[in-house]
XYZ file of C-alpha atoms in Angstrom:
286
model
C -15.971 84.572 -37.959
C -17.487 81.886 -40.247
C -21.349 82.071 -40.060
C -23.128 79.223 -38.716
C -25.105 77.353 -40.927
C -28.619 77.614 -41.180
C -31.029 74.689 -39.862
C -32.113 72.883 -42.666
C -35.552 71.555 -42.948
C -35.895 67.995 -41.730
C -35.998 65.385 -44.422
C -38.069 62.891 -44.807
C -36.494 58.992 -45.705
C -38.896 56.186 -47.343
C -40.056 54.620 -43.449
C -41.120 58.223 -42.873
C -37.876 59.038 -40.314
C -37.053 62.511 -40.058
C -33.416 63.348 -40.046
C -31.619 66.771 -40.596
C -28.862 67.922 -42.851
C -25.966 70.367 -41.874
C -24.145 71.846 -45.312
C -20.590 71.794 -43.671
C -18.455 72.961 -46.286
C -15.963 71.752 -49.349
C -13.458 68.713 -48.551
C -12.046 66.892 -51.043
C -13.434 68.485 -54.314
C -17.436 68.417 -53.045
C -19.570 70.041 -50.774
C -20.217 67.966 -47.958
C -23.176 67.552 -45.941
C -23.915 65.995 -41.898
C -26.431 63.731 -41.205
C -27.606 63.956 -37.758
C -31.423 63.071 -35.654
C -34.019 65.388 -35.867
C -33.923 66.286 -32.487
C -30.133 67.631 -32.726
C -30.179 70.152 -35.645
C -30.570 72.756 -32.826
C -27.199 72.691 -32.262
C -26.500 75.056 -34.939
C -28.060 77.791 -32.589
C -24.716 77.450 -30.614
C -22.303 75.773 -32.888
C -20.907 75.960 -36.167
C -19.906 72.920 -38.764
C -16.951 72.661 -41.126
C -15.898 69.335 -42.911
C -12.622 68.198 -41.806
C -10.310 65.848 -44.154
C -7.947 63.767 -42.117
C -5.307 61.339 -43.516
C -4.355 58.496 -41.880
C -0.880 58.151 -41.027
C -0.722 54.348 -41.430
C -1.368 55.116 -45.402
C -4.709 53.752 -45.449
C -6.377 56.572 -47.439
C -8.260 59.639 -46.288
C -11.615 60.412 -44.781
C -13.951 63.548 -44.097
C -15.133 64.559 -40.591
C -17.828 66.626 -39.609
C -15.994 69.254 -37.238
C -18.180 71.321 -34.557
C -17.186 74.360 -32.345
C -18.996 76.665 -30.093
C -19.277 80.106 -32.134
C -18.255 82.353 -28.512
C -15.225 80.060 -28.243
C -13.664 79.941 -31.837
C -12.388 77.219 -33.948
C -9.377 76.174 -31.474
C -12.010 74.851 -28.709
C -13.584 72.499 -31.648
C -13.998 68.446 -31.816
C -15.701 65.953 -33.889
C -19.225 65.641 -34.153
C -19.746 62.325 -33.452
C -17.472 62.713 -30.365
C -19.627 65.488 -29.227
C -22.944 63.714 -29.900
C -21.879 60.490 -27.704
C -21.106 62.965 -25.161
C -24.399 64.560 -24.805
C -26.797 61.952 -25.229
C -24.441 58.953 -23.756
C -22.024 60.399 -21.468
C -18.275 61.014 -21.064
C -15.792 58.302 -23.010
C -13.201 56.826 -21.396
C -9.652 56.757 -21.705
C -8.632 54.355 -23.910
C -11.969 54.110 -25.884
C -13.633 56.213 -29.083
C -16.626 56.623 -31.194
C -16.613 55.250 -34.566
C -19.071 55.066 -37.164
C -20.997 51.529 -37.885
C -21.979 51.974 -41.469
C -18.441 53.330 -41.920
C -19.844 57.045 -43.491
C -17.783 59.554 -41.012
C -20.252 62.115 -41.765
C -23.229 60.136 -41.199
C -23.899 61.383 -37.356
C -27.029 59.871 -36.009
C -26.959 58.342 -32.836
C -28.017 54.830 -33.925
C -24.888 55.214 -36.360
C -22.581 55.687 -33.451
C -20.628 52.899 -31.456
C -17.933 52.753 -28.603
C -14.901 50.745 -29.266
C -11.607 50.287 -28.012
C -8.880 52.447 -29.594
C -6.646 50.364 -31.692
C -9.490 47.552 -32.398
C -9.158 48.286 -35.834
C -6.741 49.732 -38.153
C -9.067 52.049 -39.315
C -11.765 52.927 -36.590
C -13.052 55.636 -38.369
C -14.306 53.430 -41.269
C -15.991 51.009 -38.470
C -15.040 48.194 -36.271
C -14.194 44.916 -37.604
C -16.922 42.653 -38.043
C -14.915 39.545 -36.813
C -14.531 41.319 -32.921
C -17.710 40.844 -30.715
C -20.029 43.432 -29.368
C -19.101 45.840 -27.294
C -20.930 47.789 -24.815
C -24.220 46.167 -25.957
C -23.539 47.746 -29.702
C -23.876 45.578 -32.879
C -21.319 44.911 -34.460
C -19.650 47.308 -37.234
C -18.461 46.212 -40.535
C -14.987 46.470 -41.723
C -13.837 49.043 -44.017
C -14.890 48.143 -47.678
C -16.719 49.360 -49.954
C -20.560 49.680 -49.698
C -22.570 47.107 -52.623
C -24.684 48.675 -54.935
C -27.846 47.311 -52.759
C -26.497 48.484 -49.749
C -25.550 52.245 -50.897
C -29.762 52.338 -51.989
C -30.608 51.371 -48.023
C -28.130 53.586 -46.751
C -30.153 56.403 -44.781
C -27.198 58.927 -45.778
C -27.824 57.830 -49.787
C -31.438 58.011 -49.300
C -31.231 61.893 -47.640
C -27.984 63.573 -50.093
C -29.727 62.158 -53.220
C -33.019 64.432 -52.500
C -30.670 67.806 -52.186
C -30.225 69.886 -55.388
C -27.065 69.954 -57.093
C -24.284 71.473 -55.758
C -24.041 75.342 -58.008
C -20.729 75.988 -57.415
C -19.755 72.536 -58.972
C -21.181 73.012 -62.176
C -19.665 76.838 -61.792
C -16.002 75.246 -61.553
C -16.945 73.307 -64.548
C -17.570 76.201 -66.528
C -14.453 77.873 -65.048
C -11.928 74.558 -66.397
C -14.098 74.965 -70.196
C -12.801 78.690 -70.300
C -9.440 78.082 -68.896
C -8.980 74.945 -71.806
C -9.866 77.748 -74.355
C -7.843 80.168 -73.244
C -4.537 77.887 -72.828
C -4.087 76.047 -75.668
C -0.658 74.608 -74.724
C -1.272 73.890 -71.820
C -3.383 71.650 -68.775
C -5.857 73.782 -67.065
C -7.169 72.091 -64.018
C -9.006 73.382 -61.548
C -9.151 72.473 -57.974
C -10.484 74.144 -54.649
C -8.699 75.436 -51.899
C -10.249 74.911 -48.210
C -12.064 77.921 -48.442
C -14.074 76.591 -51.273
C -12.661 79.287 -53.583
C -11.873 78.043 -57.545
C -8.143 77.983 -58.262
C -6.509 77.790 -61.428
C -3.212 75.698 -62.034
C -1.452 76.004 -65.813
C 1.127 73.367 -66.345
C 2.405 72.572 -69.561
C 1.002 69.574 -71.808
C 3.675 67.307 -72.809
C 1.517 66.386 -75.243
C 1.538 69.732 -77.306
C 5.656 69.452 -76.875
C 5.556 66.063 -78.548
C 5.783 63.936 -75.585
C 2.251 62.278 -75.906
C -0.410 62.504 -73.428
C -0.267 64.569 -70.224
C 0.319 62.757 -66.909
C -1.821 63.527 -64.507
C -0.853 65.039 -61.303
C -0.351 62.622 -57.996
C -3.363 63.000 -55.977
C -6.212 61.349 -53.986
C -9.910 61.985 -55.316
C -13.261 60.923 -54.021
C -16.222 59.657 -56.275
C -17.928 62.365 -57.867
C -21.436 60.925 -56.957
C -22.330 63.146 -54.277
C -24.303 60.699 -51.870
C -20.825 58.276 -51.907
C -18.002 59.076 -49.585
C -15.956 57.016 -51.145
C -11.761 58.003 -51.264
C -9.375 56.523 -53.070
C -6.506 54.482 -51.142
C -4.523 54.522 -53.834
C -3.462 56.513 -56.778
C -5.372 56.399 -59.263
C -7.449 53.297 -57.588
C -10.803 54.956 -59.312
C -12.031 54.761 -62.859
C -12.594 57.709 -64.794
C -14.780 59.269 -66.934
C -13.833 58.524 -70.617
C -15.527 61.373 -72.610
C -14.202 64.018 -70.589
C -11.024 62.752 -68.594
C -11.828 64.656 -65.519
C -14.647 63.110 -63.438
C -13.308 60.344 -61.190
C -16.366 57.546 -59.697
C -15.646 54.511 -57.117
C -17.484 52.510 -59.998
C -19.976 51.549 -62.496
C -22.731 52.354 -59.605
C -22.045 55.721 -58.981
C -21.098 56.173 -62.754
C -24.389 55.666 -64.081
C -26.218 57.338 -61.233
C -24.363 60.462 -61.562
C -24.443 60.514 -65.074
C -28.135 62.602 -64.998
C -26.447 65.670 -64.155
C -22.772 65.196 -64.945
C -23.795 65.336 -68.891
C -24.250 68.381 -68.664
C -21.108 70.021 -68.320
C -19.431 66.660 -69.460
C -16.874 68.089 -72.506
C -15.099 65.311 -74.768
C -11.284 66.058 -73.945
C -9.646 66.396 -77.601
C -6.840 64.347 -78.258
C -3.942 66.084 -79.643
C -3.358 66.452 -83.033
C -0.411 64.198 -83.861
C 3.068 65.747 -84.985
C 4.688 65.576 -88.181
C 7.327 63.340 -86.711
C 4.893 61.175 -85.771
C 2.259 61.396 -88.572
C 4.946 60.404 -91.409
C 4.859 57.906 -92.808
C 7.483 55.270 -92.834
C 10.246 54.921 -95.789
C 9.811 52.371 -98.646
């Protein structure tokens, strides 16, 4: 049975508001953390948290769910956080209705964060609801899906609260793991990836660039922004820009680039280019 996760001590924001963080888990290449009110982190007394990636079947990306279950009942009797919390402070929710999230971070679970909205109001509830519908239910309105500005990712209460926790070990641990794996394939791609139970796996695939056919392609695939506060996922492949000393860390933009910079230099290796073949390095006929 997994362990539930320990409270964690409540942290303090710049107006002096108290809010608690659940560690839920690894989803989509990070550890992911729950933001929730003070007065709720007693919950994991009774239940325990797991982060939740859901795609959305319309194709409009991916996003990461805080997921909560009663530890006597198991996994299978589980549901969404935020579905739970507008249960027990707000009441039952009515067919035909759900609980999105207004500043459109779906792990962001504080109450004030939370608003009622008619399924189908927007293509993508779970990012917010659309700006251009009126309030509902005496809620304010909820932007659309887009992506946060640089000003408003520094007032973001979620922002504020990840950026005090300590970096993540294990993801300077998998970065370690990749540097071996490069040294001990030579002709091949090592890349490293982790499965849902947060365990480092190893894929070897050979580099078309070592067999003459010029630099590897990397594989199809969805990341999020390696700054940890962002929740950012891509909606498209390869929508993000990338790191260009090492090839491997993926940001949302220049924002989250330079922020996360601090601590990704550390394990940040220059990718070699490879050494170009004779057919290719002679020179042409006179």
């Amino acid at each position: 049975m997994k362990m539930t996760p320990p409270p964690s001590s409540p942290v303090r924001t710049g107006n002096n508001l108290r809010l608690g963080i659940v560690r839920l888990g690894r989803a989509a290449g990070k550890m992911k953390y729950a933001l929730l009110d003070e007065g709720d982190i007693s919950l994991v007394q009774q239940y325990a948290f797991e982060a939740r990636l859901e795609v959305d079947p319309n194709g409009d990306g991916a996003a990461v769910y805080a997921w909560a279950y009663d530890i006597k009942n198991g996994r299978h009797a589980g549901q969404y956080l935020h579905t739970m919390l507008w249960e027990l402070h707000k009441g039952g929710i009515a067919p035909g209705w759900q609980v999105v999230h207004v500043n459109g971070v779906t792990v962001d679970n504080r109450l004030d964060n939370l608003a009622l909205v008619p399924v189908g109001a927007h293509d993508t509830a779970r990012r917010g609801y659309s700006s251009s519908n009126s309030s509902i239910g005496g809620t304010k309105n909820c932007p659309a899906r887009r992506s946060l500005t640089p000003q408003e990712k520094e007032r973001c209460l979620y922002w504020v609260a990840i950026a005090q926790l300590p970096v993540d070990p294990l993801e300077e641990y998998s970065l370690e793991v990749r540097e071996r794996l490069h040294q001990q394939q030579p002709g091949g791609v090592v890349r490293t990836c982790l499965n849902r139970n947060g365990e480092v796996e190893r894929l070897v695939c050979e580099d078309p660039a070592v067999q003459g056919g010029g630099l590897p392609t990397p594989p199809y695939g969805y990341y999020e922004c390696r700054n940890p506060p962002c929740t950012q996922i891509e909606q498209h492949l390869r929508q993000f820009s990338i790191c260009g000393r090492c090839q491997e860390a993926r940001y949302c933009g220049t924002f989250c680039q330079q922020r996360d910079w601090p601590v990704h230099k550390k394990t940040c290796q220059p990718k070699a280019r490879p050494a170009a073949s004779a057919a290719t390095d002679k020179s042409p006929e006179r």
